[in-house]
Coordinates of C-alpha atoms in Angstrom, one line a residue:
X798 CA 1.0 -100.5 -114.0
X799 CA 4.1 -99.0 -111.9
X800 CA 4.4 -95.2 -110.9
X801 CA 7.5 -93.3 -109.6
X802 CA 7.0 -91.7 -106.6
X803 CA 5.4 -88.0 -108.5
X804 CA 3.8 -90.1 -111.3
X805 CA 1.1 -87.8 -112.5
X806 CA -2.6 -89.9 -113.8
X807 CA -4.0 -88.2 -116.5
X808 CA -7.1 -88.7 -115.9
X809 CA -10.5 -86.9 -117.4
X810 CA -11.4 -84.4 -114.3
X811 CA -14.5 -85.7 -111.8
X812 CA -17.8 -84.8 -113.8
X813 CA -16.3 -84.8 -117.2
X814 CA -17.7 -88.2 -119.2
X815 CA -14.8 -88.1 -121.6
X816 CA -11.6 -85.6 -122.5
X817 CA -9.4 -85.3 -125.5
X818 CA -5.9 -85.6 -125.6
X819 CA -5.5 -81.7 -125.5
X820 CA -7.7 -81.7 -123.0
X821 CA -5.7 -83.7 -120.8
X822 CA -2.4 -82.4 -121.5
X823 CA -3.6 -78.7 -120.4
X824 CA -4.4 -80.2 -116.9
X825 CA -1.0 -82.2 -116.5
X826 CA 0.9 -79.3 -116.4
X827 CA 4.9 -79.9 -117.3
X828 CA 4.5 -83.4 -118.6
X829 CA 5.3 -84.3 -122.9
X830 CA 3.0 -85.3 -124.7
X831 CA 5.5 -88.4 -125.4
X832 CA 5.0 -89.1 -121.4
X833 CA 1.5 -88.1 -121.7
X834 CA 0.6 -91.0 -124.6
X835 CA 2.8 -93.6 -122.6
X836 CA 0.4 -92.6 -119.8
X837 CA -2.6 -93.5 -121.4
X838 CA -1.8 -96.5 -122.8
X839 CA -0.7 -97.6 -119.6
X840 CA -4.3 -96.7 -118.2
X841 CA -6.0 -98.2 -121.4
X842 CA -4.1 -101.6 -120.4
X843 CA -5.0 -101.3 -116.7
X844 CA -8.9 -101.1 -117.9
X845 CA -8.7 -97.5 -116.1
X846 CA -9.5 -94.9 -119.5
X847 CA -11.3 -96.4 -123.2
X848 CA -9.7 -94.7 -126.4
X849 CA -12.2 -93.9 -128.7
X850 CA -11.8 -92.0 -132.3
X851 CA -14.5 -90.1 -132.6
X852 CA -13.6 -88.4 -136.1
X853 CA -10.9 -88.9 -138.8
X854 CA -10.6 -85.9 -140.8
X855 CA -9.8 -83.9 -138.6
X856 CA -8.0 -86.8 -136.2
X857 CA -9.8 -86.5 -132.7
X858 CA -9.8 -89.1 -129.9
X859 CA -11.1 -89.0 -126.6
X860 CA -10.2 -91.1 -123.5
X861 CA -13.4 -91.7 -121.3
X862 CA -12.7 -93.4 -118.1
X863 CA -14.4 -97.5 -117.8
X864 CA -16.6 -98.4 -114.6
X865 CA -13.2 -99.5 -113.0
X866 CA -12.0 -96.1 -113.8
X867 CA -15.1 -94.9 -112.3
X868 CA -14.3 -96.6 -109.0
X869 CA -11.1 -95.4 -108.3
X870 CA -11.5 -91.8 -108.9
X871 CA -12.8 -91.5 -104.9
X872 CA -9.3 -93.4 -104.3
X873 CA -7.2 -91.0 -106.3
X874 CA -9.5 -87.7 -105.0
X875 CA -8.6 -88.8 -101.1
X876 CA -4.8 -89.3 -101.9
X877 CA -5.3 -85.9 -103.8
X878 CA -6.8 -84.0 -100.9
X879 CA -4.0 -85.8 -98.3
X880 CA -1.0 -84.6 -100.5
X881 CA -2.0 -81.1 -100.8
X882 CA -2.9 -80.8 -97.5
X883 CA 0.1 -83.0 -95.7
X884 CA 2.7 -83.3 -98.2
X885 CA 2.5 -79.8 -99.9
X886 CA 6.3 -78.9 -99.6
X887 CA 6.5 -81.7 -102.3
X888 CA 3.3 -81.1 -104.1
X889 CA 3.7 -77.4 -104.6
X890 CA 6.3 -74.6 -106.0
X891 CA 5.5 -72.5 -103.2
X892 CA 5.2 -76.0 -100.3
X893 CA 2.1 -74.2 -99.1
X894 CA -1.1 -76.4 -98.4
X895 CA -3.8 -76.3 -100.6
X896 CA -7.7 -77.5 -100.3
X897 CA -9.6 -78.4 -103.1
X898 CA -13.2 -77.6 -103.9
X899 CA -14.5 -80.2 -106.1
X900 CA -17.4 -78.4 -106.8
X901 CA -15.9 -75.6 -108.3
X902 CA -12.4 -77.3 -109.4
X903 CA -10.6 -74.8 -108.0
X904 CA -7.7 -74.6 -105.6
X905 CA -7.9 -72.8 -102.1
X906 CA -4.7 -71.9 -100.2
X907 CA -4.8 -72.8 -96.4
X908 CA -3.2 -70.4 -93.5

């Protein structure tokens, strides 16, 4: 799997077991759902996210992320926490830095 440069992963946030795709295209803010789906299926042919149906009538799928999944998500969190905090002029609008408290899932500004 190749990324540009500014390749968002949509992948199910630390903690959660599984997400829908809803659920994942609320937290990757300003990507399609076109880009979105060719995301995923480049992370279900990685062995990265699992597509599962869980019920037909109404459609609903979720992705949940494999063990290899599982073991890069401390990979992905440290490049997170670098870019925010070193690379913020490209990460954010406003090219401030940013911590992030994974606890809480929340974003914290830094002076």
């Amino acid at each position: 799997m190749r990324l540009s440069p500014g390749s968002r992963l949509p992948v199910p946030q630390k903690g959660l077991v599984s997400s829908e795709f809803s659920q994942l295209q609320e937290r990757a803010k300003g990507i399609n759902s076109k880009i979105l789906s060719v995301r995923l299926k480049e992370l279900q042919r990685a062995s990265i996210l699992k597509k599962s149906v869980v019920s037909v009538e109404p459609v609903r799928i979720e992705y949940t992320l494999t063990e290899k999944g599982k073991q890069l998500m401390p990979i992905l969190a440290a490049a997170m926490r670098f870019s925010m905090a070193n690379l913020a002029e490209s990460v954010f609008t406003d090219g401030k830095p940013r911590a992030f408290d994974a606890s809480s899932g929340q974003f914290t500004k830094r002076d």
